[in-house]
Short mmCIF file of C-alpha atoms and ligand atoms in Angstrom, two decimals:
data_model
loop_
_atom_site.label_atom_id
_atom_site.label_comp_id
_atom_site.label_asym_id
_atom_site.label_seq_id
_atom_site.Cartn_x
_atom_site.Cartn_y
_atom_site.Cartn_z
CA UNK P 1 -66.73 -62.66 17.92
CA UNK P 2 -68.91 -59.53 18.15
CA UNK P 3 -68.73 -57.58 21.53
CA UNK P 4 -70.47 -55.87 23.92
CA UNK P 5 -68.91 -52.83 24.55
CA UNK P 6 -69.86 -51.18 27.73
CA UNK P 7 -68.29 -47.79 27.37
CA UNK P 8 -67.83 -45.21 29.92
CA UNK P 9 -69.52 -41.77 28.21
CA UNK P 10 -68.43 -39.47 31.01
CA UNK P 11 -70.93 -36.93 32.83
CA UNK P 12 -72.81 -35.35 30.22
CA UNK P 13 -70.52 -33.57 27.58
CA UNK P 14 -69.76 -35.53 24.47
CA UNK P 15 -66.07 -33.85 24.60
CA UNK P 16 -65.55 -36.39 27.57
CA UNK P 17 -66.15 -39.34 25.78
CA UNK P 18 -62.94 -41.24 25.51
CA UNK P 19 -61.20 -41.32 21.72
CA UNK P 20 -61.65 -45.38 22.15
CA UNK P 21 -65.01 -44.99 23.66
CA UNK P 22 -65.57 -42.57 20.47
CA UNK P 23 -63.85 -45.18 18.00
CA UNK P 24 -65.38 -48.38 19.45
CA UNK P 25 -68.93 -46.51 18.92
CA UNK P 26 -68.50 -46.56 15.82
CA UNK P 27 -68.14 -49.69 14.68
CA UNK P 28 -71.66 -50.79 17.08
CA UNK P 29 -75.06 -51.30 15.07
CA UNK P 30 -77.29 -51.46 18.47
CA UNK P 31 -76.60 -48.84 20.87
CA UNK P 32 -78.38 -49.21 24.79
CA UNK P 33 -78.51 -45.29 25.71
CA UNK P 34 -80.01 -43.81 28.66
CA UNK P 35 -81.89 -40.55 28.54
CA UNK P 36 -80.41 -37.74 28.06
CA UNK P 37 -77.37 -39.11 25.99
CA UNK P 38 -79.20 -40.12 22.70
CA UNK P 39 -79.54 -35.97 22.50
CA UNK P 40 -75.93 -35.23 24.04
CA UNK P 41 -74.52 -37.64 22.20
CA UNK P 42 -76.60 -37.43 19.23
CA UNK P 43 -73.40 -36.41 16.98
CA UNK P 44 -72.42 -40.25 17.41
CA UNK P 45 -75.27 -42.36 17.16
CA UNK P 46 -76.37 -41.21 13.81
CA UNK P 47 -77.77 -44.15 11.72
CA UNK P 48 -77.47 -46.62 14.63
CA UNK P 49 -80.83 -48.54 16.24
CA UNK P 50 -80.88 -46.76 19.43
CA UNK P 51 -82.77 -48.30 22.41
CA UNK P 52 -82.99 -47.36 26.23
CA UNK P 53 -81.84 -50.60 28.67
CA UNK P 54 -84.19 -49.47 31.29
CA UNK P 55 -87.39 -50.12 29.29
CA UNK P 56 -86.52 -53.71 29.28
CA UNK P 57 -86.27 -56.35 31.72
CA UNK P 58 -83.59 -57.83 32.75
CA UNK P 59 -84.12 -61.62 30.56
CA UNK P 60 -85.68 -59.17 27.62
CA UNK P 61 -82.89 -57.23 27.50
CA UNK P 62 -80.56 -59.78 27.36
CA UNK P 63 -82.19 -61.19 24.57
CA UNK P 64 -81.94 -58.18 22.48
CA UNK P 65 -78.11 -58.15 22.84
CA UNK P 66 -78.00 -61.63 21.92
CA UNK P 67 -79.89 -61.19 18.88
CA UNK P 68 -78.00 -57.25 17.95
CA UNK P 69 -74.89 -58.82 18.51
CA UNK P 70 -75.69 -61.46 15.23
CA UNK P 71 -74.89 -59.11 12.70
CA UNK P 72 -72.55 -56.13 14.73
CA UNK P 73 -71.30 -55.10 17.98
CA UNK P 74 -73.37 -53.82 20.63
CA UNK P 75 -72.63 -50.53 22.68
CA UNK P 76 -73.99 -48.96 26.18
CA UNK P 77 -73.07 -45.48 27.07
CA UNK P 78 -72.56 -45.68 30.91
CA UNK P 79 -73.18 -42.50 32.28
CA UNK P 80 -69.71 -41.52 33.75
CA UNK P 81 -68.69 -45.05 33.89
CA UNK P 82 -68.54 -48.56 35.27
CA UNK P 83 -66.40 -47.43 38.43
CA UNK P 84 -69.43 -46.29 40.82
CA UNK P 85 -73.32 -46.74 40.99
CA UNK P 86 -73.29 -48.40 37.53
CA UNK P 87 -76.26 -51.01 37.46
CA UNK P 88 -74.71 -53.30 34.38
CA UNK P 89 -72.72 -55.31 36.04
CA UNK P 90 -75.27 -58.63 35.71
CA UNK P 91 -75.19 -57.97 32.36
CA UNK P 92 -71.61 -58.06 32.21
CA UNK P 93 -71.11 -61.14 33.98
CA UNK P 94 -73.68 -62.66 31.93
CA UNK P 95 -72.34 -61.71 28.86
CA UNK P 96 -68.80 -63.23 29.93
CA UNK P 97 -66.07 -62.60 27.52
CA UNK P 98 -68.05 -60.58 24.85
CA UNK P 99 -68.78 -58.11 27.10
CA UNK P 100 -65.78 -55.49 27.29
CA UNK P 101 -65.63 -52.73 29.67
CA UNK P 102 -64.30 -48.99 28.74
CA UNK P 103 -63.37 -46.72 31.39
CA UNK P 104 -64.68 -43.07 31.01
CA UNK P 105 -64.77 -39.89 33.04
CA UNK P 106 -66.56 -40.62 36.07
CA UNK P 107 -68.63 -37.93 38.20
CA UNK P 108 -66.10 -37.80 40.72
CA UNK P 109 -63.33 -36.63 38.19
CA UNK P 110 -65.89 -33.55 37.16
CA UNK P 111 -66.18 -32.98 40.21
CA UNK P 112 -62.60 -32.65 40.90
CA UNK P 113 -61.91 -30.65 38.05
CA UNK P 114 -64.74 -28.17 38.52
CA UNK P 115 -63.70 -27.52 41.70
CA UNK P 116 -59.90 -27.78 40.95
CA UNK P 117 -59.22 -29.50 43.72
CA UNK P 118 -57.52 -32.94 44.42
CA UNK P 119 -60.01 -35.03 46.69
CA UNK P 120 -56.76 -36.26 49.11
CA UNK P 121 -54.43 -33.13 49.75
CA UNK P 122 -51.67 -34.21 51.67
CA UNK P 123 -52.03 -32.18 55.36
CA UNK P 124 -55.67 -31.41 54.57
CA UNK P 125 -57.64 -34.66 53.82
CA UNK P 126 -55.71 -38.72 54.14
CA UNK P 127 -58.92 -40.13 52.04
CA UNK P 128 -62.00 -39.64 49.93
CA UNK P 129 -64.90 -41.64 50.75
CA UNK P 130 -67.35 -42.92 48.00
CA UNK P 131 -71.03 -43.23 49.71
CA UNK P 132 -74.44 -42.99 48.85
CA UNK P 133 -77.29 -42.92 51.32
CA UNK P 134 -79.58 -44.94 49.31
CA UNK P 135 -77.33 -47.86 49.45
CA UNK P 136 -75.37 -47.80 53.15
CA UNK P 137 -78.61 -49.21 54.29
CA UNK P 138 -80.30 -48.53 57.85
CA UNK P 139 -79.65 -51.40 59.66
CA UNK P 140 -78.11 -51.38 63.27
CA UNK P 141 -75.28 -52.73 62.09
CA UNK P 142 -74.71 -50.52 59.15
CA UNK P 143 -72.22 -47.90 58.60
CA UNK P 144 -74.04 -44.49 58.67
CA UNK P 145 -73.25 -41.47 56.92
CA UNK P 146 -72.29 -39.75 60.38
CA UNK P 147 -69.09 -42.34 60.86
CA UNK P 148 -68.16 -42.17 57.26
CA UNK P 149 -67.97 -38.22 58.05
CA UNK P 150 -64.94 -37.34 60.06
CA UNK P 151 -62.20 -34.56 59.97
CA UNK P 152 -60.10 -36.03 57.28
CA UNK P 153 -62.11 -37.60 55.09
CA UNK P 154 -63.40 -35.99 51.94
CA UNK P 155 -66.95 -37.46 50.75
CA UNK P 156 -68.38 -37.89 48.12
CA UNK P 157 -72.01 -38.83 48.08
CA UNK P 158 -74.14 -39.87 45.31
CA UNK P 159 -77.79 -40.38 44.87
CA UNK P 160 -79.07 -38.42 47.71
CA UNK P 161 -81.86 -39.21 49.43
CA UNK P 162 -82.08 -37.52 52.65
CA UNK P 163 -83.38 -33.90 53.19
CA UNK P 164 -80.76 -31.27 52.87
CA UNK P 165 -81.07 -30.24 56.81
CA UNK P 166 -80.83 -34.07 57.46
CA UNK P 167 -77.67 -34.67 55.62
CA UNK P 168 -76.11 -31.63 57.35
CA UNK P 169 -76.97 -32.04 60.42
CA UNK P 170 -75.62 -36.07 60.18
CA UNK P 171 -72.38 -34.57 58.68
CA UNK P 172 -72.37 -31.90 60.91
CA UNK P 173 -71.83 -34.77 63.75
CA UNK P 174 -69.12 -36.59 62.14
CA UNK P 175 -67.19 -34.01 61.09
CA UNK P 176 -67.52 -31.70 64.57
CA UNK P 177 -66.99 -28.69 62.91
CA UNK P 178 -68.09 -26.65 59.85
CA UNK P 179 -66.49 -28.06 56.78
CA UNK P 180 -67.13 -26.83 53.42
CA UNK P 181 -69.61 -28.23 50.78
CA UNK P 182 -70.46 -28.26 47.57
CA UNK P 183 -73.45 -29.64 45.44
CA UNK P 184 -72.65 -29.92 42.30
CA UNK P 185 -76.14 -30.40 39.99
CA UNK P 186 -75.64 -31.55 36.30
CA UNK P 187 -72.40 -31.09 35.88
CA UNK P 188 -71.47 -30.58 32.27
CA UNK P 189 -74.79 -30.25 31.45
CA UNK P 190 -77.31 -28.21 30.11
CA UNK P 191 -78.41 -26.45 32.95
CA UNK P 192 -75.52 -27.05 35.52
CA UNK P 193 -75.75 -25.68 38.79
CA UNK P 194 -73.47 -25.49 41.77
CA UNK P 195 -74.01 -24.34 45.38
CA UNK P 196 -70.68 -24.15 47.51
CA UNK P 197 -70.38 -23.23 51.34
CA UNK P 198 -70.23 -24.57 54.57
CA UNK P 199 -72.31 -27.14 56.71
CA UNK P 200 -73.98 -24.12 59.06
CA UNK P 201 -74.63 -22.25 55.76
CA UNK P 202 -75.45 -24.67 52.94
CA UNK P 203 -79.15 -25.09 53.56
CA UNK P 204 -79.19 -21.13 53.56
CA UNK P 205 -77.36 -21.01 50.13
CA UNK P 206 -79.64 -22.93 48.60
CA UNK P 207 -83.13 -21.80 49.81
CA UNK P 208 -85.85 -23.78 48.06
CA UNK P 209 -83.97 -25.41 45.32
CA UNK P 210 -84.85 -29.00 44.80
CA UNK P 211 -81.52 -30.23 43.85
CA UNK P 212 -82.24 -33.66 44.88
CA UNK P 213 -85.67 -34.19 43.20
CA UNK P 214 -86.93 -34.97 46.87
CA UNK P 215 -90.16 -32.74 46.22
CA UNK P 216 -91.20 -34.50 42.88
CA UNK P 217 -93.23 -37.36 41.67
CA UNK P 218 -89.96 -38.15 40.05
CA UNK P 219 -87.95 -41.72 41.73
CA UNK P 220 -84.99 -40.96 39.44
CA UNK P 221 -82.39 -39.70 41.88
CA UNK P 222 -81.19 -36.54 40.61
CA UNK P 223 -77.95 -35.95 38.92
CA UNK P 224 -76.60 -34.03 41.61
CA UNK P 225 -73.23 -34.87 43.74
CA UNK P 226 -72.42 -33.90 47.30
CA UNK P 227 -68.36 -33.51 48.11
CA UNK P 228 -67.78 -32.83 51.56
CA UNK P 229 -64.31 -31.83 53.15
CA UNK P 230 -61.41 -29.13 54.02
CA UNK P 231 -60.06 -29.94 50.42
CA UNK P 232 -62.65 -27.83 48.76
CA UNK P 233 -61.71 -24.55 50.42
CA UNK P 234 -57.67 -25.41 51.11
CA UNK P 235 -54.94 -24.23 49.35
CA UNK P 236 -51.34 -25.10 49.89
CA UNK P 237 -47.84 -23.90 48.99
CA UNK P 238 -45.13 -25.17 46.88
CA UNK P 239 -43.42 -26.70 50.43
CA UNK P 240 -44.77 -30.16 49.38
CA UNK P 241 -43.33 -30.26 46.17
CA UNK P 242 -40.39 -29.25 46.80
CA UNK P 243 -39.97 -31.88 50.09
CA UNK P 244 -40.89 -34.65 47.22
CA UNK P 245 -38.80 -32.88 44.89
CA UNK P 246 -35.84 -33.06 47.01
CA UNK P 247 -36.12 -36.11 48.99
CA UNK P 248 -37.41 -38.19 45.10
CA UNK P 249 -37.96 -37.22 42.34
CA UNK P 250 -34.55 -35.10 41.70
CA UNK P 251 -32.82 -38.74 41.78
CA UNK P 252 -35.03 -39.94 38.98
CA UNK P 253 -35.82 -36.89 37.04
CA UNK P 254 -32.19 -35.58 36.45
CA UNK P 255 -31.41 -32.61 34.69
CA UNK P 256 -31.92 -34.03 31.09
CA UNK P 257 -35.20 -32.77 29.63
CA UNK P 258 -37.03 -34.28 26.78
CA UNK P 259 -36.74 -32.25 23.42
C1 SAM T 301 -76.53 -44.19 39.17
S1 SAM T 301 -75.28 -43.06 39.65
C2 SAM T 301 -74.21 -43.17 38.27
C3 SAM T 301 -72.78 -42.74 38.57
C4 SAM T 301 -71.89 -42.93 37.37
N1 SAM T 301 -71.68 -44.35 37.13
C5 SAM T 301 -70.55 -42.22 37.48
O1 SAM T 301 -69.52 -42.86 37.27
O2 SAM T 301 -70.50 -41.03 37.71
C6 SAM T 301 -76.12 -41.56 39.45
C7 SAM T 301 -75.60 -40.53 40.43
O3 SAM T 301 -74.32 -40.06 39.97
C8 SAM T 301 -74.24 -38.66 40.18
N2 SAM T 301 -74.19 -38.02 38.85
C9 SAM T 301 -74.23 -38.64 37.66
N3 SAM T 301 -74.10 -37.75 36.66
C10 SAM T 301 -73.98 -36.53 37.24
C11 SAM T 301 -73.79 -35.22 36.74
N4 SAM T 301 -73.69 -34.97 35.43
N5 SAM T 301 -73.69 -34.19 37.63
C12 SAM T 301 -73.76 -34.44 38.96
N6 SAM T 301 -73.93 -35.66 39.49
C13 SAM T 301 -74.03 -36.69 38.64
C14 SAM T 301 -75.48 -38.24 40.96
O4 SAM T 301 -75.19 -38.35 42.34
C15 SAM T 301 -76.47 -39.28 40.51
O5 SAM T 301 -77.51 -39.43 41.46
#
């Protein structure tokens, strides 16, 4: 039976792309690609019929797998992947059992490793929070941005709609004091640009920047992501390690090292 491969492609750079996302690529004749990764990823998709899912609705598109998947597999490079914000997940259902999911790097683990910084640092933040303003909804009886926001918590929020002074001055309630940011706009692509500082500063920092394509004719939301939290500006000593170290892993992880 020929699949449809739904692969995770990471954030932008073709290094990210999984060795199975890379070798399962490979074997697809029909390749579903948004814009910008037929040119990122160009080095891949040589030879193969590429085509953008957007252009197509949803019935349309469907049909085309069908009929691609008649003479070799099918592929879709998910930007980052199918974890968060991914809108392929009729598809996949439809699909059933041919469609097969590949995790990749998601924007949250760029994010991470730009800012080398785990998102839940034991003293500092207790959770990470995945949010997006365009999707909590504005309901009375919706979760708003300002609960998700409290000390704690690091955020993470994608697809931002609201006004930079907006979503500062929401977080700036929920958190009650002046927690670091960072926006962090096309990450590992060309043109990647971050802004790091603090809620009372942020909107400073970045002056009139449009790093959320709020001021454009453009609907896409930009590829920019907000993290939000003490993490991004803590930094702890070797006490925790050595408290697991000595209390764990010391009972498993005797002396013996491998060769
Ligand atoms: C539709 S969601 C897709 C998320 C994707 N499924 C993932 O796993 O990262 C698009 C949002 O993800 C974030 N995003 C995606 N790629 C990004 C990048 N290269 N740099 C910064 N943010 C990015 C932005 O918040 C953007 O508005």
């Amino acid at each position: 039976m020929k699949r449809a491969w739904f692969i995770g492609a990471g954030p932008g750079d073709p290094e990210l792309l999984t060795l199975r996302g890379r070798r399962l690529l490979e074997g697809c004749g029909t390749v579903f690609v948004p814009p910008p990764y037929e040119t990122l990823f160009a080095g891949f998709l040589q030879g193969k019929r590429l085509l953008i899912p957007f252009s197509f609705r949803f019935d349309e598109l469907l049909a085309e797998i069908e009929s691609a998947l008649e003479s070799a597999d099918v592929g879709f490079l998910i930007p980052g992947d199918l974890t968060f914000y991914s809108p392929f997940q009729a598809l996949i259902d439809r699909l059933g059992e041919r469609a097969e999911v590949v995790p990749g790097v998601g924007t949250a683990n760029a994010a991470s490793a730009f800012l080398r910084k785990t998102f839940d640092l034991p003293g500092v933040c207790n959770r990470a929070i995945i949010a997006s303003p365009r999707t909590l909804g504005d309901g009375e009886m919706e979760v708003s941005l300002e609960q998700l926001a409290a000390p704690g918590v690091t955020l993470l929020i994608y697809m931002n709609n609201l006004p930079l002074p907006e979503l500062v001055s929401q977080l700036r309630q929920g958190y009650g004091s002046n927690v670091p940011i960072a926006l962090l706009h096309r990450l590992c692509l060309p043109g990647q640009h971050v802004v790091q500082g603090r809620l009372d500063d942020i909107v400073a920092r970045v002056g009139d920047r449009d790093l959320f394509n709020l001021n454009t004719e453009e609907k896409r939301p930009a590829l920019t992501l907000v993290v939000v939290g003490e993490t991004i500006a803590a930094s702890v000593d070797g006490s925790w390690w050595d408290y697991r170290h000595d209390h764990i892993w010391k009972d498993f992880y005797a002396a013996d090292q491998p060769d």
